[in-house]
Amino acid sequence: MSTTTLSPSRIADTLKTLGVQPASSGVSTGSNWLKGGGDALESFSPVDGSLIGTVRSANRAEYETVVATARQAFAEWRNWPAPKRGEVVRQLGEELRRHKADLGKLVSYEMGKSYQEGLGEVQEMIDICDFAVGLSRQLHGLTMHSERPEHRMYEQWHPYGLVGIITAFNFPVAVWSWNTALAWICGDVSIWKPSEKTPLCSIACQHITAEVFKRNGVPEGVSCVVNGAREVGEWLSHDARIPLVSATGSTHMGKAVGAAVGQRLGRSLLELGGNNAIIISDKADLDMSLIGCVFGAVGTAGQRCTSTRRLIIHDKVYDAFKQKLMSAYKQLRIGDPLDEKNHVGPLIDRAAVEMYLQALKAAKEQGGILAVEGGVVAGAGYKSGCYVRPAVVEATPEMPIVQEETFAPILYLLRYSGDVHEAVAIQNNVKQGLSSAIMTLDLREAERFLSAAGSDCGIANVNIGTSGAEIGGAFGGEKDTGGGRESGSDAWKAYMRRQTNTINYGNKLPLAQGIKFDI
């Protein structure tokens, strides 16, 4: 493991450039930072176990201040022309370009993903800003012909108001930007509850955003951050003043958020767990397939919601592909994620390591065979205790552990011997429905996989892996994944309310359906 890629002074310089203090408030309405009257959140890097900084979380009174400020901001922000809001978001994208290297480094160090993936995450932020700028001139509605003479019907879209955003540790900045960039151009204001495991990333993003907003006279309260533990998410979920809550995380968390928001007849946008599979057909290009499978399984140390958990391999190519996979796993380098020579960084914390070990134990107890053993990586260069070896388990589809999502680099190999319908049935026979893929050079297999009788996931790919979605497409999944859609396509409609308008420009008032009402 490299010990020269990062020193305490270098990360201190990065934090300083991003405006993050070693001890910071985690509560902000924009340029204004509240005291942070709640408990302290300590951010330890999984890279080396070092304490990066301490963040003061919000108490209930400060939360109320944030909500009141956001409501006041919305009253003004919703009246800004959408293209003018888009121009602000465009400038945010430019500012993110300027800070890409530093923010990517902080993401890598605080979360543990590789530096290249950290840079890629910031690039996603830049991309969604670019997407949102164009969208700010395309928030269009339909016109409809009325059945009544001299009447015109059309629909228009209005902002909801306050949008609560709850994000997970694995993408500590990108998922926030997917939501806020669209919410802001739609005329909404946002209140962000980041993961308590990566609070410093949220503070850096808020400083970058506040600088842009201040230059453009954006009202205080359009971008709010409320760091804290579980209770902050509960405040957002139960708050009737917040019509939309977007939550990314585990299915267990999403069910709690969905129930709380639904009980008050609010709206929730849920991006939850994934148990993603790649089907390896006997008609696949095995060398090309290998790249997608390995990155999907070990990228971000298996801590993506789109990480590949299962390979469903045809009997005819099972042994050959297994050998390729095992050979590739032997070449993986595990260590400091800021060293670009390494492929796999640490898990987020030791609790995640324990979950990984328990999953491997359950797999063996249920009859799984470890083709690649896995285990914790020990040694002087791995003092955080968060580094593990990616594991490969030969398993069967009905094993309970295969039905679960383990947020760690464990890959299950499953066999099938029939046609593509058998493979799809195995893939679909889990509770989650986020991302899926098939590797095949057969057009009929590919089309059947993409048909209504094929993959039941929100994302279905051919000849690419399950991981690495582009912002131009709507991101999300079905079943226990929650059903929400973020990012591209027409996902902007989730942040707005639809209104149907009818205008009578005649001198009579005919009723619909030909009803007569004479008075």
Coordinates of C-alpha atoms in Angstrom, one line a residue:
M1 CA 0.0 0.0 0.0
S2 CA 1.3 3.4 -0.9
T3 CA 1.9 5.7 2.1
T4 CA 3.1 8.7 0.1
T5 CA 0.0 9.8 -1.8
L6 CA -1.5 11.6 1.1
S7 CA -0.2 13.4 4.2
P8 CA -2.0 15.2 6.9
S9 CA -0.7 18.5 5.6
R10 CA -2.0 17.8 2.1
I11 CA -5.5 16.9 3.2
A12 CA -5.4 20.0 5.4
D13 CA -4.6 22.1 2.3
T14 CA -7.4 20.5 0.4
L15 CA -9.9 21.3 3.2
K16 CA -8.6 24.8 3.4
T17 CA -9.1 25.3 -0.4
L18 CA -12.7 24.1 -0.1
G19 CA -13.4 26.3 2.9
V20 CA -13.8 23.4 5.3
Q21 CA -12.5 23.9 8.9
P22 CA -11.3 21.0 11.1
A23 CA -14.1 21.9 13.4
S24 CA -17.2 23.2 11.6
S25 CA -20.9 23.9 11.9
G26 CA -22.9 21.5 9.8
V27 CA -26.0 23.7 9.6
S28 CA -26.4 26.3 6.9
T29 CA -29.0 28.3 5.0
G30 CA -26.5 29.3 2.3
S31 CA -23.9 31.9 3.3
N32 CA -25.2 31.9 6.9
W33 CA -23.8 29.1 9.1
L34 CA -25.7 28.4 12.3
K35 CA -23.9 27.4 15.5
G36 CA -24.6 23.7 15.3
G37 CA -26.2 23.1 18.6
G38 CA -26.6 19.3 18.3
D39 CA -24.2 16.5 18.8
A40 CA -20.7 16.4 17.2
L41 CA -20.2 14.2 14.2
E42 CA -16.6 12.9 13.9
S43 CA -15.4 12.1 10.4
F44 CA -12.8 9.4 10.3
S45 CA -11.2 8.5 7.0
P46 CA -11.5 4.8 6.2
V47 CA -8.2 5.2 4.2
D48 CA -6.0 5.5 7.3
G49 CA -8.3 5.8 10.3
S50 CA -7.4 9.5 10.8
L51 CA -9.8 12.0 12.2
I52 CA -10.4 14.4 9.4
G53 CA -12.7 16.8 11.2
T54 CA -15.6 17.4 13.5
V55 CA -19.0 18.7 12.5
R56 CA -21.6 20.1 14.8
S57 CA -25.1 18.8 13.9
A58 CA -28.4 20.7 14.1
N59 CA -30.7 20.8 17.1
R60 CA -34.5 21.1 16.6
A61 CA -34.5 24.8 17.0
E62 CA -31.9 25.3 14.3
Y63 CA -33.8 22.9 12.0
E64 CA -36.9 25.2 12.5
T65 CA -34.8 28.2 11.6
V66 CA -33.6 26.4 8.4
V67 CA -37.1 25.5 7.3
A68 CA -38.4 29.1 8.0
T69 CA -35.6 30.6 6.0
A70 CA -36.2 28.1 3.1
R71 CA -39.9 28.9 3.0
Q72 CA -39.1 32.6 2.8
A73 CA -36.6 32.0 0.0
F74 CA -39.1 29.9 -2.0
A75 CA -41.5 32.8 -2.1
E76 CA -39.0 34.8 -4.0
W77 CA -37.1 32.0 -5.9
R78 CA -40.2 30.6 -7.6
N79 CA -40.7 33.9 -9.3
W80 CA -37.3 34.0 -10.9
P81 CA -37.6 33.1 -14.6
A82 CA -36.5 29.5 -15.1
P83 CA -33.7 30.4 -17.6
K84 CA -32.3 32.8 -15.0
R85 CA -32.3 30.0 -12.4
G86 CA -30.5 27.9 -15.0
E87 CA -27.8 30.5 -15.4
V88 CA -27.0 30.3 -11.7
V89 CA -26.8 26.5 -12.0
R90 CA -24.5 26.9 -15.1
Q91 CA -22.1 29.0 -13.0
L92 CA -22.2 26.3 -10.3
G93 CA -21.0 23.9 -12.9
E94 CA -18.1 26.1 -13.8
E95 CA -17.2 26.5 -10.1
L96 CA -17.3 22.7 -9.7
R97 CA -14.9 22.4 -12.6
R98 CA -12.5 24.7 -10.8
H99 CA -12.7 22.7 -7.6
K100 CA -12.9 19.3 -9.3
A101 CA -9.5 18.0 -8.2
D102 CA -9.8 19.1 -4.6
L103 CA -13.4 18.0 -4.1
G104 CA -12.6 14.7 -5.8
K105 CA -9.8 14.2 -3.4
L106 CA -12.0 14.9 -0.4
V107 CA -14.6 12.5 -1.6
S108 CA -12.0 9.8 -2.0
Y109 CA -10.4 10.4 1.4
E110 CA -13.6 10.8 3.4
M111 CA -15.6 8.0 1.7
G112 CA -12.8 5.7 0.6
K113 CA -13.4 5.3 -3.1
S114 CA -10.6 5.6 -5.6
Y115 CA -9.4 9.1 -6.6
Q116 CA -10.5 8.4 -10.2
E117 CA -14.0 7.6 -8.9
G118 CA -13.9 10.7 -6.8
L119 CA -13.2 12.8 -9.8
G120 CA -15.8 10.9 -11.7
E121 CA -18.4 11.7 -9.0
V122 CA -17.6 15.4 -9.3
Q123 CA -17.9 15.1 -13.0
E124 CA -21.4 13.8 -12.6
M125 CA -22.2 17.0 -10.6
I126 CA -20.8 19.1 -13.5
D127 CA -22.8 17.0 -16.0
I128 CA -26.1 17.4 -14.2
C129 CA -25.5 21.1 -14.0
D130 CA -25.0 21.2 -17.8
F131 CA -28.1 19.1 -18.3
A132 CA -30.2 21.3 -16.0
V133 CA -29.1 24.5 -17.8
G134 CA -30.7 23.3 -21.0
L135 CA -33.7 22.0 -19.2
S136 CA -34.4 25.4 -17.7
R137 CA -35.7 26.4 -21.1
Q138 CA -37.7 23.3 -21.6
L139 CA -40.1 23.0 -18.6
H140 CA -42.9 22.5 -21.1
G141 CA -46.5 21.4 -20.8
L142 CA -49.0 20.1 -23.3
T143 CA -51.9 21.8 -25.0
M144 CA -55.2 19.9 -25.5
H145 CA -58.2 20.5 -27.6
S146 CA -61.4 21.3 -25.6
E147 CA -64.7 19.6 -26.4
R148 CA -66.3 23.0 -25.7
P149 CA -66.3 25.8 -28.4
E150 CA -64.1 28.8 -27.9
H151 CA -62.2 27.1 -25.0
R152 CA -58.5 26.3 -24.8
M153 CA -56.9 23.7 -22.4
Y154 CA -53.3 23.3 -21.5
E155 CA -51.1 22.1 -18.6
Q156 CA -48.3 23.8 -16.9
W157 CA -45.9 22.9 -14.2
H158 CA -45.2 24.7 -10.9
P159 CA -42.5 24.2 -8.3
Y160 CA -43.5 22.1 -5.2
G161 CA -41.6 24.3 -2.7
L162 CA -39.2 22.8 -0.2
V163 CA -37.5 19.6 -1.2
G164 CA -35.8 17.5 1.5
I165 CA -32.8 15.5 0.2
I166 CA -31.4 12.5 2.2
T167 CA -28.2 11.1 0.8
A168 CA -26.0 8.1 1.5
F169 CA -22.3 7.9 2.1
N170 CA -21.4 6.0 -1.1
F171 CA -22.0 9.0 -3.3
P172 CA -21.6 11.8 -0.9
V173 CA -21.9 14.7 -3.4
A174 CA -23.3 13.4 -6.8
V175 CA -26.7 12.3 -5.6
W176 CA -27.3 15.6 -3.9
S177 CA -26.5 17.4 -7.1
W178 CA -28.8 15.2 -9.1
N179 CA -31.6 16.4 -6.9
T180 CA -30.7 20.0 -6.3
A181 CA -29.7 20.9 -9.9
L182 CA -33.2 19.9 -11.1
A183 CA -35.0 21.2 -8.1
W184 CA -33.4 24.6 -8.4
I185 CA -34.2 25.1 -12.1
C186 CA -37.8 24.0 -11.3
G187 CA -38.0 26.8 -8.8
D188 CA -37.8 24.6 -5.6
V189 CA -35.5 25.2 -2.7
S190 CA -33.6 22.3 -1.0
I191 CA -32.8 21.1 2.5
W192 CA -30.0 18.5 2.4
K193 CA -29.5 15.9 5.1
P194 CA -26.1 14.3 4.2
S195 CA -24.9 11.0 5.6
E196 CA -23.4 11.3 9.0
K197 CA -20.5 9.2 7.7
T198 CA -19.4 11.9 5.1
P199 CA -20.4 15.3 6.6
L200 CA -17.3 17.2 5.4
C201 CA -18.2 16.7 1.7
S202 CA -21.5 18.4 2.3
I203 CA -19.8 21.4 3.9
A204 CA -17.5 21.7 1.0
C205 CA -20.4 21.6 -1.5
Q206 CA -22.3 24.3 0.5
H207 CA -19.3 26.6 0.5
I208 CA -18.9 26.2 -3.3
T209 CA -22.6 26.8 -3.9
A210 CA -22.9 29.8 -1.5
E211 CA -20.2 31.6 -3.3
V212 CA -22.0 31.3 -6.6
F213 CA -25.4 32.1 -5.1
K214 CA -24.0 35.2 -3.4
R215 CA -22.6 36.6 -6.7
N216 CA -26.0 36.2 -8.3
G217 CA -28.2 37.6 -5.5
V218 CA -29.9 34.2 -4.8
P219 CA -32.0 34.5 -1.7
E220 CA -30.7 32.9 1.5
G221 CA -32.4 29.6 2.0
V222 CA -32.4 28.2 -1.5
S223 CA -29.6 25.8 -0.6
C224 CA -29.7 24.5 3.0
V225 CA -27.7 21.8 4.7
V226 CA -28.7 20.2 8.0
N227 CA -26.2 17.7 9.2
G228 CA -27.2 15.2 11.9
A229 CA -28.1 11.6 12.7
R230 CA -31.2 9.7 12.0
E231 CA -33.5 12.2 13.8
V232 CA -32.9 14.9 11.1
G233 CA -34.2 12.5 8.4
E234 CA -37.2 11.9 10.6
W235 CA -37.9 15.6 11.0
L236 CA -37.8 16.0 7.2
S237 CA -40.0 13.0 6.6
H238 CA -42.7 14.0 9.1
D239 CA -42.7 17.7 8.2
A240 CA -45.8 18.7 6.3
R241 CA -44.1 21.9 5.1
I242 CA -41.8 19.8 2.9
P243 CA -44.0 18.4 0.1
L244 CA -41.3 16.2 -1.4
V245 CA -38.6 14.1 0.2
S246 CA -36.0 12.4 -1.9
A247 CA -34.1 9.7 0.0
T248 CA -31.2 7.5 -1.1
G249 CA -30.1 4.6 1.0
S250 CA -31.2 1.1 2.3
T251 CA -34.6 -0.4 1.6
H252 CA -35.2 -0.4 5.4
M253 CA -34.6 3.3 5.6
G254 CA -36.6 4.0 2.5
K255 CA -39.6 2.1 3.9
A256 CA -39.5 4.3 7.0
V257 CA -39.3 7.5 5.0
G258 CA -42.0 6.4 2.5
A259 CA -44.4 5.5 5.4
A260 CA -43.8 8.8 7.2
V261 CA -44.2 11.0 4.1
G262 CA -47.2 9.0 2.8
Q263 CA -49.0 9.3 6.1
R264 CA -49.1 13.0 5.6
L265 CA -49.9 12.6 1.9
G266 CA -46.6 14.0 0.8
R267 CA -44.5 12.7 -2.0
S268 CA -41.3 10.7 -1.8
L269 CA -38.7 9.9 -4.3
L270 CA -36.9 6.7 -3.2
E271 CA -33.6 5.3 -4.5
L272 CA -33.0 2.2 -2.4
G273 CA -31.2 -1.1 -2.5
G274 CA -30.0 -3.1 -5.5
N275 CA -29.1 -6.8 -5.9
N276 CA -27.9 -6.4 -9.4
A277 CA -27.1 -9.3 -11.9
I278 CA -25.3 -9.7 -15.1
I279 CA -26.3 -12.6 -17.4
I280 CA -23.4 -14.2 -19.2
S281 CA -24.8 -15.9 -22.2
D282 CA -23.1 -18.7 -24.1
K283 CA -23.1 -16.3 -27.0
A284 CA -21.2 -13.5 -25.1
D285 CA -17.9 -12.0 -25.8
L286 CA -16.2 -13.3 -22.6
D287 CA -13.2 -10.9 -22.7
M288 CA -15.4 -7.9 -23.0
S289 CA -17.8 -9.2 -20.4
L290 CA -15.0 -9.6 -17.9
I291 CA -14.3 -5.9 -17.7
G292 CA -17.9 -5.0 -16.9
C293 CA -18.2 -7.8 -14.4
V294 CA -15.0 -7.1 -12.4
F295 CA -15.5 -3.3 -12.3
G296 CA -19.2 -3.8 -11.4
A297 CA -18.3 -6.1 -8.5
V298 CA -15.2 -4.4 -7.0
G299 CA -15.6 -0.7 -8.0
T300 CA -16.1 1.5 -4.9
A301 CA -15.3 -1.8 -3.0
G302 CA -18.8 -3.0 -3.9
Q303 CA -20.5 -0.1 -2.2
R304 CA -22.5 1.2 -5.1
C305 CA -26.2 0.6 -5.3
T306 CA -25.6 -0.5 -8.8
S307 CA -22.7 -2.8 -7.9
T308 CA -22.8 -6.3 -9.5
R309 CA -23.8 -8.8 -6.8
R310 CA -24.7 -11.8 -9.0
L311 CA -23.3 -13.4 -12.2
I312 CA -25.8 -15.7 -14.0
I313 CA -23.6 -17.8 -16.3
H314 CA -24.6 -20.3 -18.9
D315 CA -23.3 -23.8 -18.3
K316 CA -21.5 -23.9 -21.6
V317 CA -19.2 -21.0 -20.7
Y318 CA -19.3 -21.3 -16.9
D319 CA -15.9 -22.9 -16.3
A320 CA -14.1 -20.8 -18.9
F321 CA -15.5 -17.5 -17.5
K322 CA -14.9 -18.5 -13.9
Q323 CA -11.2 -19.0 -14.8
K324 CA -11.0 -15.6 -16.4
L325 CA -12.6 -14.1 -13.4
M326 CA -10.3 -15.7 -10.9
S327 CA -7.3 -14.7 -12.9
A328 CA -8.5 -11.1 -12.9
Y329 CA -9.2 -11.1 -9.2
K330 CA -5.6 -12.2 -8.5
Q331 CA -4.4 -9.0 -10.2
L332 CA -6.5 -6.7 -8.1
R333 CA -4.4 -4.2 -6.0
I334 CA -5.9 -3.2 -2.7
G335 CA -4.9 -0.1 -0.9
D336 CA -4.9 3.7 -0.6
P337 CA -7.6 4.9 -3.0
L338 CA -5.6 8.1 -3.7
D339 CA -2.9 5.9 -5.3
E340 CA -4.1 5.5 -8.8
K341 CA -2.3 2.1 -9.1
N342 CA -4.8 0.5 -6.7
H343 CA -8.1 -0.9 -7.8
V344 CA -9.9 -1.4 -4.5
G345 CA -10.1 0.9 -1.5
P346 CA -11.6 0.4 1.9
L347 CA -15.1 -0.2 3.1
I348 CA -16.6 2.9 4.8
D349 CA -16.1 1.7 8.4
R350 CA -15.5 -1.4 10.6
A351 CA -19.2 -2.0 10.9
A352 CA -19.3 -2.6 7.1
V353 CA -16.3 -5.0 7.5
E354 CA -18.3 -7.0 10.0
M355 CA -21.3 -7.1 7.7
Y356 CA -19.0 -8.4 4.9
L357 CA -17.6 -11.1 7.2
Q358 CA -21.0 -12.2 8.4
A359 CA -22.2 -12.5 4.8
L360 CA -19.3 -14.7 3.8
K361 CA -19.9 -16.9 6.9
A362 CA -23.6 -17.2 5.9
A363 CA -22.7 -18.1 2.4
K364 CA -20.5 -20.9 3.5
E365 CA -23.1 -22.2 6.0
Q366 CA -25.7 -22.2 3.3
G367 CA -23.6 -24.3 1.0
G368 CA -21.6 -21.7 -1.0
I369 CA -18.1 -22.5 -2.2
L370 CA -15.6 -19.7 -2.0
A371 CA -13.8 -19.6 -5.4
V372 CA -11.9 -16.5 -4.2
E373 CA -11.6 -16.5 -0.4
G374 CA -11.8 -12.9 0.5
G375 CA -11.0 -11.7 4.1
V376 CA -9.7 -8.7 5.9
V377 CA -6.4 -7.2 4.7
A378 CA -4.0 -6.7 7.6
G379 CA -0.7 -5.0 7.9
A380 CA 1.0 -1.7 8.7
G381 CA -0.4 0.0 5.6
Y382 CA -4.0 -0.9 6.4
K383 CA -4.3 0.4 10.0
S384 CA -7.9 1.6 9.5
G385 CA -9.1 -2.0 9.6
C386 CA -11.5 -1.3 6.7
Y387 CA -9.7 -3.0 3.8
V388 CA -11.1 -6.4 2.6
R389 CA -10.4 -8.7 -0.3
P390 CA -13.1 -9.0 -2.9
A391 CA -14.6 -12.5 -2.7
V392 CA -16.2 -14.8 -5.3
V393 CA -18.7 -17.4 -4.1
E394 CA -20.2 -20.2 -6.2
A395 CA -23.8 -20.4 -5.1
T396 CA -27.4 -21.2 -6.0
P397 CA -30.2 -18.7 -6.6
E398 CA -32.3 -19.9 -3.7
M399 CA -29.7 -19.3 -1.0
P400 CA -31.0 -16.7 1.4
I401 CA -27.8 -14.7 1.4
V402 CA -27.9 -14.4 -2.4
Q403 CA -31.4 -12.8 -2.0
E404 CA -29.9 -10.0 0.1
E405 CA -27.9 -7.0 -0.7
T406 CA -24.5 -6.9 1.0
F407 CA -22.8 -3.6 0.6
A408 CA -19.4 -5.1 0.1
P409 CA -17.3 -6.7 -2.7
I410 CA -18.9 -10.2 -2.7
L411 CA -19.9 -11.7 -6.0
Y412 CA -22.1 -14.8 -6.4
L413 CA -21.7 -17.1 -9.4
L414 CA -25.0 -18.8 -10.4
R415 CA -25.5 -21.3 -13.3
Y416 CA -28.2 -21.7 -15.8
S417 CA -28.5 -24.2 -18.6
G418 CA -31.6 -23.2 -20.7
D419 CA -32.5 -20.2 -22.7
V420 CA -32.5 -16.5 -21.8
H421 CA -35.9 -16.8 -20.2
E422 CA -34.4 -19.1 -17.5
A423 CA -31.6 -16.6 -16.8
V424 CA -34.1 -13.7 -16.6
A425 CA -36.3 -15.6 -14.2
I426 CA -33.3 -16.2 -11.9
Q427 CA -32.3 -12.5 -12.2
N428 CA -35.8 -11.2 -11.4
N429 CA -36.3 -13.6 -8.5
V430 CA -35.1 -11.1 -5.8
K431 CA -36.9 -8.3 -4.1
Q432 CA -34.7 -5.5 -5.5
G433 CA -35.0 -4.2 -9.0
L434 CA -32.4 -1.5 -9.8
S435 CA -29.8 -2.4 -12.4
S436 CA -29.3 -5.4 -14.7
A437 CA -27.3 -6.5 -17.7
I438 CA -26.9 -9.2 -20.3
M439 CA -23.7 -10.1 -22.2
T440 CA -24.7 -11.5 -25.5
L441 CA -24.0 -11.1 -29.2
D442 CA -27.4 -12.6 -30.1
L443 CA -29.9 -10.0 -31.1
R444 CA -32.9 -12.1 -30.1
E445 CA -31.5 -12.7 -26.6
A446 CA -30.8 -9.0 -26.2
E447 CA -34.3 -8.0 -27.3
R448 CA -36.0 -10.6 -25.1
F449 CA -34.0 -9.4 -22.2
L450 CA -35.3 -5.8 -22.8
S451 CA -38.9 -6.8 -23.5
A452 CA -41.9 -6.6 -21.2
A453 CA -41.2 -10.3 -20.3
G454 CA -37.5 -9.6 -19.6
S455 CA -35.7 -7.7 -16.9
D456 CA -37.9 -6.1 -14.3
C457 CA -35.3 -3.6 -13.3
G458 CA -35.3 0.2 -13.8
I459 CA -32.0 -0.1 -15.7
A460 CA -31.4 -2.9 -18.2
N461 CA -28.2 -2.9 -20.2
V462 CA -26.8 -5.0 -23.1
N463 CA -23.0 -5.6 -23.3
I464 CA -22.2 -3.2 -20.5
G465 CA -22.2 -3.8 -16.8
T466 CA -24.7 -2.8 -14.1
S467 CA -22.6 0.0 -12.7
G468 CA -22.0 3.4 -14.2
A469 CA -25.2 5.1 -15.2
E470 CA -25.2 8.4 -17.3
I471 CA -27.0 11.4 -16.1
G472 CA -28.9 11.7 -19.4
G473 CA -31.2 8.8 -18.5
A474 CA -33.6 8.6 -15.6
F475 CA -31.9 6.7 -12.8
G476 CA -33.8 4.4 -10.4
G477 CA -35.5 1.0 -10.0
E478 CA -38.6 -1.0 -9.1
K479 CA -39.8 -3.2 -6.3
D480 CA -37.7 -2.8 -3.1
T481 CA -35.6 -0.2 -4.9
G482 CA -38.4 2.2 -4.4
G483 CA -39.7 3.2 -7.8
G484 CA -38.1 6.7 -7.9
R485 CA -36.3 8.3 -10.8
E486 CA -33.6 11.0 -10.6
S487 CA -31.3 12.8 -13.0
G488 CA -32.1 12.8 -16.7
S489 CA -35.0 12.2 -19.1
D490 CA -38.2 13.7 -17.7
A491 CA -37.2 13.1 -14.0
W492 CA -37.7 16.9 -13.6
K493 CA -41.4 16.3 -13.3
A494 CA -40.9 14.7 -9.9
Y495 CA -39.9 18.1 -8.5
M496 CA -43.0 20.0 -9.9
R497 CA -46.7 19.9 -9.6
R498 CA -48.9 19.6 -12.6
Q499 CA -51.8 22.1 -13.2
T500 CA -54.5 21.8 -15.9
N501 CA -55.8 25.1 -17.1
T502 CA -59.0 25.8 -19.2
I503 CA -59.6 29.2 -20.7
N504 CA -63.0 30.3 -22.1
Y505 CA -62.5 33.1 -24.6
G506 CA -66.1 33.1 -25.8
N507 CA -69.2 34.9 -24.5
K508 CA -71.0 31.8 -23.4
L509 CA -70.3 29.2 -20.6
P510 CA -71.1 25.7 -22.0
L511 CA -70.6 22.9 -19.6
A512 CA -68.5 19.8 -20.2
Q513 CA -70.1 16.6 -21.5
G514 CA -73.0 18.6 -22.9
I515 CA -74.7 19.1 -19.5
K516 CA -77.5 21.6 -19.4
F517 CA -78.0 23.8 -16.4
D518 CA -80.5 26.6 -17.1
I519 CA -81.1 29.3 -14.5

